[in-house]
Amino acid sequence: QVSLLESGGGLVQTGGSLRLSCVMSGRTFSSDAMGWFRQASGKEREFVAAIRWSSDSPFYGDPAKGRFTIARDNDKNTVYLQMNKLKPEDTAVYYCASGGGPILTTVNSYNVWGQGTQVTVSS
């Protein structure tokens, strides 16, 4: 069984930066890829970014393009999400997830989720 623990959320002003971390433990060899999603209050969970453990090619959702960067450290079983130029509309609970398959942009591609970390961007 894989478990995920996110950290790094918090309160930041518009234009600021945060770096989220997600540490994976357990049966880590069963994970093909890691993704970040976010869910704002009253909205559906939204794809942010994803990366495979075996590839350097990331995938980004529209909210992340040009501002966020996903990175991984295989030795530490950790995935990061560097978020720059944050906007109030980035306010949400951010979740990391472990999964795989040909498509990494949908929630159905992931079978293990972290508990989430709150990101709040003040205007």
C-alpha atoms as a printed R data frame, in Angstrom:
    type eleno elety resid chain resno       x      y       z
1   ATOM     1    CA   GLN     A     1   0.000  0.000   0.000
2   ATOM     2    CA   VAL     A     2   1.220  3.469  -0.919
3   ATOM     3    CA   SER     A     3   0.643  6.463   1.301
4   ATOM     4    CA   LEU     A     4   1.169 10.117   0.481
5   ATOM     5    CA   LEU     A     5   1.832 13.096   2.695
6   ATOM     6    CA   GLU     A     6   1.662 16.652   1.373
7   ATOM     7    CA   SER     A     7   3.152 19.719   2.987
8   ATOM     8    CA   GLY     A     8   4.034 23.283   2.146
9   ATOM     9    CA   GLY     A     9   0.656 24.934   1.888
10  ATOM    10    CA   GLY     A    10  -0.173 28.189   3.582
11  ATOM    11    CA   LEU     A    11  -1.222 31.776   3.181
12  ATOM    12    CA   VAL     A    12   0.572 33.943   0.630
13  ATOM    13    CA   GLN     A    13  -0.070 37.280  -1.018
14  ATOM    14    CA   THR     A    14  -0.833 37.728  -4.682
15  ATOM    15    CA   GLY     A    15   2.339 37.356  -6.710
16  ATOM    16    CA   GLY     A    16   4.032 35.232  -4.077
17  ATOM    17    CA   SER     A    17   5.383 31.714  -4.259
18  ATOM    18    CA   LEU     A    18   4.961 28.425  -2.462
19  ATOM    19    CA   ARG     A    19   6.537 25.022  -2.869
20  ATOM    20    CA   LEU     A    20   4.446 21.988  -2.104
21  ATOM    21    CA   SER     A    21   6.010 18.642  -1.305
22  ATOM    22    CA   CYS     A    22   4.559 15.154  -1.444
23  ATOM    23    CA   VAL     A    23   6.396 12.264   0.144
24  ATOM    24    CA   MET     A    24   5.426  8.766  -0.926
25  ATOM    25    CA   SER     A    25   5.946  5.774   1.330
26  ATOM    26    CA   GLY     A    26   5.033  2.114   1.300
27  ATOM    27    CA   ARG     A    27   4.936  0.055  -1.913
28  ATOM    28    CA   THR     A    28   6.509  2.832  -3.943
29  ATOM    29    CA   PHE     A    29   7.446  0.538  -6.813
30  ATOM    30    CA   SER     A    30   3.753  0.235  -7.668
31  ATOM    31    CA   SER     A    31   3.573  3.905  -8.627
32  ATOM    32    CA   ASP     A    32   4.137  4.923 -12.237
33  ATOM    33    CA   ALA     A    33   3.383  8.609 -11.980
34  ATOM    34    CA   MET     A    34   2.529 11.386  -9.567
35  ATOM    35    CA   GLY     A    35   0.023 14.124 -10.068
36  ATOM    36    CA   TRP     A    36  -1.090 17.318  -8.397
37  ATOM    37    CA   PHE     A    37  -4.730 18.328  -8.375
38  ATOM    38    CA   ARG     A    38  -6.569 21.106  -6.639
39  ATOM    39    CA   GLN     A    39 -10.088 21.632  -5.456
40  ATOM    40    CA   ALA     A    40 -11.546 25.004  -4.655
41  ATOM    41    CA   SER     A    41 -14.587 25.321  -2.450
42  ATOM    42    CA   GLY     A    42 -17.715 24.291  -4.347
43  ATOM    43    CA   LYS     A    43 -15.793 23.220  -7.443
44  ATOM    44    CA   GLU     A    44 -14.659 19.952  -8.960
45  ATOM    45    CA   ARG     A    45 -11.150 18.629  -8.515
46  ATOM    46    CA   GLU     A    46  -8.910 20.101 -11.209
47  ATOM    47    CA   PHE     A    47  -5.720 18.753 -12.781
48  ATOM    48    CA   VAL     A    48  -2.628 20.856 -12.130
49  ATOM    49    CA   ALA     A    49   0.475 18.869 -13.091
50  ATOM    50    CA   ALA     A    50   1.882 15.368 -13.376
51  ATOM    51    CA   ILE     A    51   5.159 13.600 -13.939
52  ATOM    52    CA   ARG     A    52   6.245 10.004 -14.341
53  ATOM    53    CA   TRP     A    53   8.930  8.552 -12.122
54  ATOM    54    CA   SER     A    54  10.759  7.294 -15.211
55  ATOM    55    CA   SER     A    55  10.519 10.389 -17.404
56  ATOM    56    CA   ASP     A    56  11.562 14.014 -17.260
57  ATOM    57    CA   SER     A    57   8.585 15.165 -19.311
58  ATOM    58    CA   PRO     A    58   5.981 16.893 -17.170
59  ATOM    59    CA   PHE     A    59   2.329 17.516 -17.950
60  ATOM    60    CA   TYR     A    60   0.579 20.717 -16.976
61  ATOM    61    CA   GLY     A    61  -3.006 21.786 -16.761
62  ATOM    62    CA   ASP     A    62  -4.069 25.217 -17.903
63  ATOM    63    CA   PRO     A    63  -3.884 26.776 -14.408
64  ATOM    64    CA   ALA     A    64  -0.229 25.780 -14.074
65  ATOM    65    CA   LYS     A    65   1.202 26.639 -17.459
66  ATOM    66    CA   GLY     A    66   3.897 29.267 -17.236
67  ATOM    67    CA   ARG     A    67   3.711 29.617 -13.455
68  ATOM    68    CA   PHE     A    68   4.050 26.198 -11.806
69  ATOM    69    CA   THR     A    69   6.780 23.590 -12.081
70  ATOM    70    CA   ILE     A    70   6.557 19.952 -11.074
71  ATOM    71    CA   ALA     A    71   9.711 18.072 -10.157
72  ATOM    72    CA   ARG     A    72  10.574 14.755  -8.609
73  ATOM    73    CA   ASP     A    73  13.359 13.294  -6.489
74  ATOM    74    CA   ASN     A    74  13.381  9.553  -7.012
75  ATOM    75    CA   ASP     A    75  15.862  8.955  -4.213
76  ATOM    76    CA   LYS     A    76  13.535 10.650  -1.732
77  ATOM    77    CA   ASN     A    77  10.284  9.368  -3.274
78  ATOM    78    CA   THR     A    78   9.179 12.984  -3.264
79  ATOM    79    CA   VAL     A    79   7.398 15.167  -5.770
80  ATOM    80    CA   TYR     A    80   7.361 18.937  -5.614
81  ATOM    81    CA   LEU     A    81   5.129 21.614  -7.024
82  ATOM    82    CA   GLN     A    82   6.771 25.017  -7.241
83  ATOM    83    CA   MET     A    83   4.093 27.666  -7.600
84  ATOM    84    CA   ASN     A    84   5.045 31.197  -8.629
85  ATOM    85    CA   LYS     A    85   3.057 34.323  -9.396
86  ATOM    86    CA   LEU     A    86   0.175 33.070  -7.326
87  ATOM    87    CA   LYS     A    87  -3.270 34.550  -7.807
88  ATOM    88    CA   PRO     A    88  -6.363 34.550  -5.580
89  ATOM    89    CA   GLU     A    89  -7.980 32.058  -7.980
90  ATOM    90    CA   ASP     A    90  -5.233 29.571  -7.070
91  ATOM    91    CA   THR     A    91  -6.784 29.295  -3.621
92  ATOM    92    CA   ALA     A    92  -7.720 25.654  -3.109
93  ATOM    93    CA   VAL     A    93  -6.840 22.431  -1.362
94  ATOM    94    CA   TYR     A    94  -3.983 20.858  -3.281
95  ATOM    95    CA   TYR     A    95  -3.763 17.083  -3.445
96  ATOM    96    CA   CYS     A    96  -1.000 14.846  -4.669
97  ATOM    97    CA   ALA     A    97  -1.860 11.474  -6.100
98  ATOM    98    CA   SER     A    98  -0.125  8.298  -7.221
99  ATOM    99    CA   GLY     A    99  -1.183  6.377 -10.282
100 ATOM   100    CA   GLY     A   100  -0.313  5.764 -13.906
101 ATOM   101    CA   GLY     A   101  -1.571  4.821 -17.331
102 ATOM   102    CA   PRO     A   102  -1.461  6.562 -20.674
103 ATOM   103    CA   ILE     A   103  -3.407  9.627 -19.536
104 ATOM   104    CA   LEU     A   104  -2.344 11.476 -16.403
105 ATOM   105    CA   THR     A   105  -4.697 14.431 -16.488
106 ATOM   106    CA   THR     A   106  -7.791 12.819 -15.003
107 ATOM   107    CA   VAL     A   107  -8.593 11.784 -11.445
108 ATOM   108    CA   ASN     A   108  -9.384  8.278 -12.670
109 ATOM   109    CA   SER     A   109  -5.708  7.717 -13.471
110 ATOM   110    CA   TYR     A   110  -4.811  7.802  -9.778
111 ATOM   111    CA   ASN     A   111  -5.624  5.307  -7.071
112 ATOM   112    CA   VAL     A   112  -3.908  6.791  -4.036
113 ATOM   113    CA   TRP     A   113  -4.467 10.311  -2.746
114 ATOM   114    CA   GLY     A   114  -2.948 12.423  -0.040
115 ATOM   115    CA   GLN     A   115  -4.974 14.294   2.547
116 ATOM   116    CA   GLY     A   116  -4.441 17.643   0.851
117 ATOM   117    CA   THR     A   117  -2.804 20.896   1.843
118 ATOM   118    CA   GLN     A   118  -4.550 24.255   1.866
119 ATOM   119    CA   VAL     A   119  -3.201 27.080  -0.268
120 ATOM   120    CA   THR     A   120  -4.735 30.500   0.256
121 ATOM   121    CA   VAL     A   121  -3.744 33.489  -1.851
122 ATOM   122    CA   SER     A   122  -4.825 36.863  -0.532
123 ATOM   123    CA   SER     A   123  -5.502 39.819  -2.804
